[in-house]
mmCIF file of C-alpha atoms in Angstrom:
data_model
loop_
_atom_site.group_PDB
_atom_site.id
_atom_site.type_symbol
_atom_site.label_atom_id
_atom_site.label_comp_id
_atom_site.label_asym_id
_atom_site.label_seq_id
_atom_site.Cartn_x
_atom_site.Cartn_y
_atom_site.Cartn_z
ATOM 1 C CA MET A 1 8.518 -22.073 -2.268
ATOM 2 C CA ASN A 2 10.073 -19.791 -4.849
ATOM 3 C CA SER A 3 11.698 -16.414 -4.094
ATOM 4 C CA PHE A 4 8.483 -14.531 -4.952
ATOM 5 C CA ASP A 5 6.581 -16.503 -2.346
ATOM 6 C CA TRP A 6 9.169 -15.752 0.316
ATOM 7 C CA PHE A 7 9.194 -12.063 -0.600
ATOM 8 C CA ALA A 8 5.372 -11.915 -0.337
ATOM 9 C CA ILE A 9 5.476 -13.644 3.066
ATOM 10 C CA ALA A 10 8.175 -11.259 4.346
ATOM 11 C CA LEU A 11 6.148 -8.303 3.059
ATOM 12 C CA LEU A 12 3.052 -9.702 4.776
ATOM 13 C CA ALA A 13 4.941 -9.905 8.085
ATOM 14 C CA ILE A 14 6.196 -6.305 7.787
ATOM 15 C CA SER A 15 2.857 -4.850 6.652
ATOM 16 C CA ALA A 16 0.898 -6.768 9.310
ATOM 17 C CA THR A 17 3.239 -5.481 12.034
ATOM 18 C CA LEU A 18 2.708 -1.906 10.824
ATOM 19 C CA GLY A 19 -1.034 -2.566 10.514
ATOM 20 C CA GLY A 20 -1.199 -3.834 14.089
ATOM 21 C CA LEU A 21 0.771 -0.814 15.279
ATOM 22 C CA PHE A 22 -1.681 1.642 13.715
ATOM 23 C CA ARG A 23 -4.743 -0.396 14.757
ATOM 24 C CA ARG A 24 -3.619 -0.480 18.392
ATOM 25 C CA LEU A 25 -2.753 3.229 18.472
ATOM 26 C CA SER A 26 -5.817 4.570 16.693
ATOM 27 C CA GLY A 27 -8.529 1.890 16.704
ATOM 28 C CA PHE A 28 -8.438 1.465 12.923
ATOM 29 C CA GLY A 29 -5.969 1.430 10.035
ATOM 30 C CA GLY A 30 -4.855 -2.200 9.851
ATOM 31 C CA ALA A 31 -6.366 -2.860 6.439
ATOM 32 C CA MET A 32 -5.498 0.645 5.241
ATOM 33 C CA VAL A 33 -1.821 -0.073 5.898
ATOM 34 C CA MET A 34 -1.677 -3.708 4.799
ATOM 35 C CA SER A 35 -3.702 -3.560 1.578
ATOM 36 C CA PRO A 36 -1.622 -0.903 -0.264
ATOM 37 C CA LEU A 37 1.660 -2.603 0.707
ATOM 38 C CA LEU A 38 0.499 -6.079 -0.344
ATOM 39 C CA MET A 39 -1.426 -5.073 -3.468
ATOM 40 C CA GLY A 40 0.338 -6.440 -6.526
ATOM 41 C CA PHE A 41 2.160 -9.119 -4.558
ATOM 42 C CA LEU A 42 -0.875 -11.160 -3.492
ATOM 43 C CA PRO A 43 -3.915 -11.930 -5.688
ATOM 44 C CA LEU A 44 -7.055 -10.040 -4.623
ATOM 45 C CA ALA A 45 -8.795 -13.366 -3.886
ATOM 46 C CA VAL A 46 -6.048 -13.973 -1.284
ATOM 47 C CA LEU A 47 -5.373 -10.386 -0.194
ATOM 48 C CA ILE A 48 -8.933 -9.469 0.830
ATOM 49 C CA PRO A 49 -9.736 -12.461 3.099
ATOM 50 C CA VAL A 50 -6.250 -12.452 4.676
ATOM 51 C CA VAL A 51 -6.394 -8.751 5.554
ATOM 52 C CA MET A 52 -10.016 -8.898 6.728
ATOM 53 C CA PHE A 53 -9.469 -11.991 8.903
ATOM 54 C CA ILE A 54 -6.378 -10.451 10.501
ATOM 55 C CA GLU A 55 -8.384 -7.272 11.155
ATOM 56 C CA LEU A 56 -11.242 -9.271 12.651
ATOM 57 C CA LEU A 57 -9.137 -11.584 14.823
ATOM 58 C CA GLY A 58 -7.025 -8.649 15.985
ATOM 59 C CA GLY A 59 -10.205 -6.758 16.803
ATOM 60 C CA VAL A 60 -11.479 -9.681 18.883
ATOM 61 C CA TRP A 61 -8.255 -9.563 20.900
ATOM 62 C CA LEU A 62 -8.589 -5.788 21.357
ATOM 63 C CA ALA A 63 -12.224 -6.122 22.425
ATOM 64 C CA ARG A 64 -11.058 -7.902 25.583
ATOM 65 C CA ASN A 65 -9.007 -4.846 26.560
ATOM 66 C CA TRP A 66 -10.926 -2.005 24.947
ATOM 67 C CA ARG A 67 -14.486 -2.364 26.113
ATOM 68 C CA VAL A 68 -16.956 0.013 24.525
ATOM 69 C CA ALA A 69 -18.442 2.245 27.219
ATOM 70 C CA LYS A 70 -22.018 1.333 28.109
ATOM 71 C CA GLU A 71 -23.327 4.699 26.926
ATOM 72 C CA ASP A 72 -21.559 4.241 23.540
ATOM 73 C CA ARG A 73 -23.008 0.807 22.754
ATOM 74 C CA PRO A 74 -26.241 2.127 21.173
ATOM 75 C CA ARG A 75 -24.065 4.269 18.881
ATOM 76 C CA MET A 76 -22.011 1.210 17.916
ATOM 77 C CA TYR A 77 -25.177 -0.735 17.091
ATOM 78 C CA ARG A 78 -26.546 2.147 14.988
ATOM 79 C CA LEU A 79 -23.321 2.414 13.001
ATOM 80 C CA LEU A 80 -23.121 -1.334 12.390
ATOM 81 C CA LEU A 81 -26.812 -1.712 11.594
ATOM 82 C CA GLY A 82 -26.640 1.086 9.027
ATOM 83 C CA ALA A 83 -23.557 -0.498 7.464
ATOM 84 C CA ALA A 84 -25.164 -3.962 7.348
ATOM 85 C CA ILE A 85 -28.363 -2.670 5.718
ATOM 86 C CA PHE A 86 -26.652 -0.550 3.084
ATOM 87 C CA LEU A 87 -23.835 -2.966 2.212
ATOM 88 C CA PRO A 88 -26.048 -4.996 -0.202
ATOM 89 C CA ILE A 89 -27.310 -1.744 -1.725
ATOM 90 C CA GLY A 90 -23.699 -0.737 -2.290
ATOM 91 C CA ILE A 91 -23.051 -4.017 -4.104
ATOM 92 C CA LEU A 92 -26.022 -3.280 -6.380
ATOM 93 C CA VAL A 93 -24.685 0.226 -7.004
ATOM 94 C CA SER A 94 -21.337 -1.263 -8.072
ATOM 95 C CA THR A 95 -23.131 -3.198 -10.832
ATOM 96 C CA GLN A 96 -24.607 0.010 -12.245
ATOM 97 C CA PHE A 97 -21.612 2.354 -12.041
ATOM 98 C CA SER A 98 -17.873 2.092 -12.576
ATOM 99 C CA VAL A 99 -16.180 0.902 -9.378
ATOM 100 C CA GLN A 100 -13.144 3.043 -10.246
ATOM 101 C CA LEU A 101 -15.278 6.190 -10.517
ATOM 102 C CA LEU A 102 -16.969 5.373 -7.214
ATOM 103 C CA LYS A 103 -13.586 4.834 -5.571
ATOM 104 C CA ILE A 104 -12.262 8.120 -6.973
ATOM 105 C CA GLY A 105 -15.312 9.961 -5.632
ATOM 106 C CA ALA A 106 -15.091 8.339 -2.184
ATOM 107 C CA SER A 107 -11.319 8.829 -1.894
ATOM 108 C CA SER A 108 -11.623 12.473 -2.978
ATOM 109 C CA ALA A 109 -14.247 13.099 -0.283
ATOM 110 C CA VAL A 110 -12.114 11.395 2.402
ATOM 111 C CA LEU A 111 -9.059 13.382 1.280
ATOM 112 C CA PHE A 112 -10.977 16.675 1.392
ATOM 113 C CA PHE A 113 -12.429 16.143 4.875
ATOM 114 C CA ALA A 114 -9.180 14.750 6.320
ATOM 115 C CA LEU A 115 -7.219 17.749 5.038
ATOM 116 C CA TYR A 116 -9.910 20.102 6.333
ATOM 117 C CA LEU A 117 -9.663 18.580 9.820
ATOM 118 C CA LEU A 118 -5.857 18.808 9.709
ATOM 119 C CA LEU A 119 -5.984 22.478 8.705
ATOM 120 C CA GLN A 120 -8.795 23.270 11.150
ATOM 121 C CA PRO A 121 -7.705 21.289 14.241
ATOM 122 C CA HIS A 122 -10.337 22.771 16.540
ATOM 123 C CA VAL A 123 -13.320 21.733 14.414
ATOM 124 C CA GLN A 124 -15.474 19.223 16.289
ATOM 125 C CA VAL A 125 -18.635 17.344 15.347
ATOM 126 C CA ASN A 126 -21.426 16.791 17.838
ATOM 127 C CA LEU A 127 -22.564 13.166 17.740
ATOM 128 C CA SER A 128 -26.254 12.386 17.269
ATOM 129 C CA LYS A 129 -28.492 9.448 16.426
ATOM 130 C CA ILE A 130 -29.240 10.873 12.968
ATOM 131 C CA LYS A 131 -25.539 11.321 12.200
ATOM 132 C CA ASP A 132 -24.778 7.809 13.474
ATOM 133 C CA ASN A 133 -27.362 6.363 11.091
ATOM 134 C CA LEU A 134 -26.142 8.476 8.162
ATOM 135 C CA VAL A 135 -22.473 7.648 8.724
ATOM 136 C CA GLY A 136 -23.146 3.929 9.225
ATOM 137 C CA SER A 137 -25.312 3.800 6.106
ATOM 138 C CA GLY A 138 -22.737 5.720 4.068
ATOM 139 C CA ALA A 139 -19.952 3.436 5.258
ATOM 140 C CA GLY A 140 -21.932 0.320 4.273
ATOM 141 C CA LEU A 141 -22.850 1.816 0.906
ATOM 142 C CA LEU A 142 -19.236 2.648 0.097
ATOM 143 C CA LEU A 143 -17.912 -0.648 1.467
ATOM 144 C CA GLY A 144 -20.240 -2.580 -0.825
ATOM 145 C CA SER A 145 -19.719 -0.398 -3.891
ATOM 146 C CA CYS A 146 -15.978 0.298 -3.867
ATOM 147 C CA GLY A 147 -14.444 -1.246 -0.736
ATOM 148 C CA ILE A 148 -14.027 2.018 1.195
ATOM 149 C CA GLY A 149 -16.060 2.080 4.404
ATOM 150 C CA GLY A 150 -13.880 2.385 7.485
ATOM 151 C CA PRO A 151 -12.455 5.857 6.651
ATOM 152 C CA VAL A 152 -15.970 7.350 6.805
ATOM 153 C CA VAL A 153 -16.474 6.165 10.388
ATOM 154 C CA ALA A 154 -12.891 7.092 11.315
ATOM 155 C CA LEU A 155 -13.398 10.671 10.116
ATOM 156 C CA TYR A 156 -16.690 10.946 11.993
ATOM 157 C CA LEU A 157 -15.400 9.686 15.337
ATOM 158 C CA ASN A 158 -11.984 11.375 15.165
ATOM 159 C CA ALA A 159 -13.676 14.723 14.501
ATOM 160 C CA SER A 160 -16.216 14.209 17.278
ATOM 161 C CA THR A 161 -16.389 15.626 20.771
ATOM 162 C CA LEU A 162 -16.145 12.087 22.186
ATOM 163 C CA GLU A 163 -13.232 11.499 24.557
ATOM 164 C CA PHE A 164 -10.334 9.840 22.670
ATOM 165 C CA THR A 165 -10.149 6.504 24.496
ATOM 166 C CA ARG A 166 -13.908 6.013 24.159
ATOM 167 C CA ALA A 167 -13.828 6.967 20.470
ATOM 168 C CA ARG A 168 -10.895 4.615 19.859
ATOM 169 C CA ALA A 169 -12.622 1.625 21.462
ATOM 170 C CA LEU A 170 -15.844 2.375 19.568
ATOM 171 C CA LEU A 171 -14.006 2.766 16.262
ATOM 172 C CA SER A 172 -12.130 -0.504 16.827
ATOM 173 C CA GLN A 173 -15.362 -2.445 17.395
ATOM 174 C CA VAL A 174 -17.036 -0.903 14.346
ATOM 175 C CA THR A 175 -13.925 -1.670 12.255
ATOM 176 C CA SER A 176 -14.103 -5.322 13.374
ATOM 177 C CA GLY A 177 -17.801 -5.486 12.527
ATOM 178 C CA MET A 178 -17.204 -4.089 9.045
ATOM 179 C CA ALA A 179 -14.371 -6.588 8.540
ATOM 180 C CA LEU A 180 -16.850 -9.361 9.390
ATOM 181 C CA PHE A 181 -19.306 -7.943 6.831
ATOM 182 C CA ALA A 182 -16.540 -7.939 4.202
ATOM 183 C CA ILE A 183 -15.630 -11.555 5.005
ATOM 184 C CA ILE A 184 -19.261 -12.675 4.681
ATOM 185 C CA THR A 185 -19.594 -10.819 1.376
ATOM 186 C CA ALA A 186 -16.375 -12.338 0.005
ATOM 187 C CA SER A 187 -17.566 -15.817 1.078
ATOM 188 C CA LEU A 188 -20.851 -15.362 -0.751
ATOM 189 C CA ILE A 189 -19.027 -14.268 -3.886
ATOM 190 C CA GLY A 190 -16.901 -17.386 -3.514
ATOM 191 C CA SER A 191 -13.230 -18.062 -2.864
ATOM 192 C CA ASP A 192 -11.074 -21.044 -1.883
ATOM 193 C CA LEU A 193 -9.207 -21.392 1.400
ATOM 194 C CA THR A 194 -5.636 -21.449 0.082
ATOM 195 C CA TRP A 195 -4.966 -18.194 1.950
ATOM 196 C CA LEU A 196 -5.539 -19.675 5.427
ATOM 197 C CA PRO A 197 -1.855 -20.662 6.066
ATOM 198 C CA LEU A 198 -0.866 -17.006 5.577
ATOM 199 C CA LEU A 199 -2.673 -16.217 8.845
ATOM 200 C CA LEU A 200 0.126 -18.122 10.623
ATOM 201 C CA VAL A 201 2.430 -15.296 9.541
ATOM 202 C CA GLY A 202 0.070 -12.340 9.392
ATOM 203 C CA LEU A 203 -1.698 -12.697 12.743
ATOM 204 C CA PRO A 204 1.417 -13.017 14.964
ATOM 205 C CA ALA A 205 2.954 -10.052 13.110
ATOM 206 C CA PHE A 206 -0.232 -8.044 13.680
ATOM 207 C CA LEU A 207 -0.093 -8.866 17.393
ATOM 208 C CA LEU A 208 3.565 -7.828 17.454
ATOM 209 C CA GLY A 209 2.459 -4.443 16.155
ATOM 210 C CA PHE A 210 -0.094 -4.384 18.987
ATOM 211 C CA TYR A 211 2.662 -5.004 21.512
ATOM 212 C CA ILE A 212 4.893 -2.239 20.143
ATOM 213 C CA ALA A 213 1.953 0.206 20.170
ATOM 214 C CA HIS A 214 1.039 -0.912 23.694
ATOM 215 C CA ARG A 215 4.529 -0.007 24.888
ATOM 216 C CA ILE A 216 4.309 3.360 23.120
ATOM 217 C CA ASP A 217 0.956 3.951 24.816
ATOM 218 C CA GLN A 218 2.190 2.726 28.184
ATOM 219 C CA GLU A 219 5.252 4.981 28.138
ATOM 220 C CA HIS A 220 3.194 7.943 26.870
ATOM 221 C CA LEU A 221 5.653 8.438 24.012
ATOM 222 C CA ILE A 222 2.937 9.918 21.776
ATOM 223 C CA SER A 223 0.167 12.202 23.012
ATOM 224 C CA GLN A 224 -3.472 11.552 22.161
ATOM 225 C CA ALA A 225 -3.554 14.760 20.105
ATOM 226 C CA LYS A 226 -0.639 13.497 17.996
ATOM 227 C CA ILE A 227 -2.289 10.091 17.557
ATOM 228 C CA LYS A 228 -5.400 11.840 16.238
ATOM 229 C CA LYS A 229 -3.230 13.778 13.794
ATOM 230 C CA ILE A 230 -1.477 10.558 12.719
ATOM 231 C CA CYS A 231 -4.930 9.046 12.028
ATOM 232 C CA LEU A 232 -5.788 11.939 9.735
ATOM 233 C CA TYR A 233 -2.452 11.695 7.932
ATOM 234 C CA LEU A 234 -3.087 7.969 7.452
ATOM 235 C CA LEU A 235 -6.464 8.756 5.887
ATOM 236 C CA VAL A 236 -4.836 11.341 3.594
ATOM 237 C CA VAL A 237 -2.090 8.952 2.437
ATOM 238 C CA ASN A 238 -4.576 6.131 1.862
ATOM 239 C CA ALA A 239 -6.918 8.402 -0.137
ATOM 240 C CA ILE A 240 -4.030 9.647 -2.301
ATOM 241 C CA PHE A 241 -2.917 6.049 -2.893
ATOM 242 C CA ASN A 242 -6.435 5.010 -3.941
ATOM 243 C CA LEU A 243 -6.701 7.995 -6.286
ATOM 244 C CA ALA A 244 -3.316 7.194 -7.843
ATOM 245 C CA ILE A 245 -4.175 3.519 -8.367
ATOM 246 C CA SER A 246 -7.607 4.412 -9.817
ATOM 247 C CA ALA A 247 -6.000 6.899 -12.219
ATOM 248 C CA LEU A 248 -3.490 4.312 -13.429
ATOM 249 C CA ILE A 249 -6.028 1.519 -14.014
#
């Protein structure tokens, strides 16, 4: 391997560890951390399946420890069903409109709502079947059209009245489901399997991030209120990054 390859692998290990840390603390954020750090160092045809598979496999591991509460399972199914139905529609939308404009619009909306929730910390959203369907459908639409889906669900659940540990487990399962949708979509579009060996680096690093976050959780080093705030800051930073990249392209 040349020096560039080794640098990309080292960067993958670092970004996957950070991604696992955020995913274990908040229930989402793995891809949102890894993708910006790896963009430009890995081709998109490699970056997308690597990040999505790490997210999915990490989510499977979490599912053994974070079981979605029985009363939250219908909500999980509504969110995932809406995303699955509207994902193909989002792909069709991307053929009619500029993906960059769609990404700018979606990132601007995420940035606005995340900042609003940070500035108004006591605002809470009451969950409902209609809102579940709308949020799931919107997430699928945006995932298919411009690759931004998870932040919509993260905003919804983090702003909800749902108890944090229940919301985190639910968000983690929905994040894993959306990662699976992205993998299926990428497979249909077509890609080779040259990225598979990178999982030997990325997945253990992701699990290392899990372990570090588990110790933080176990020792109660960060309160649940602060974790929620960290989630919102992560959404803000990711939205600003997407806006900056879209403006430069």
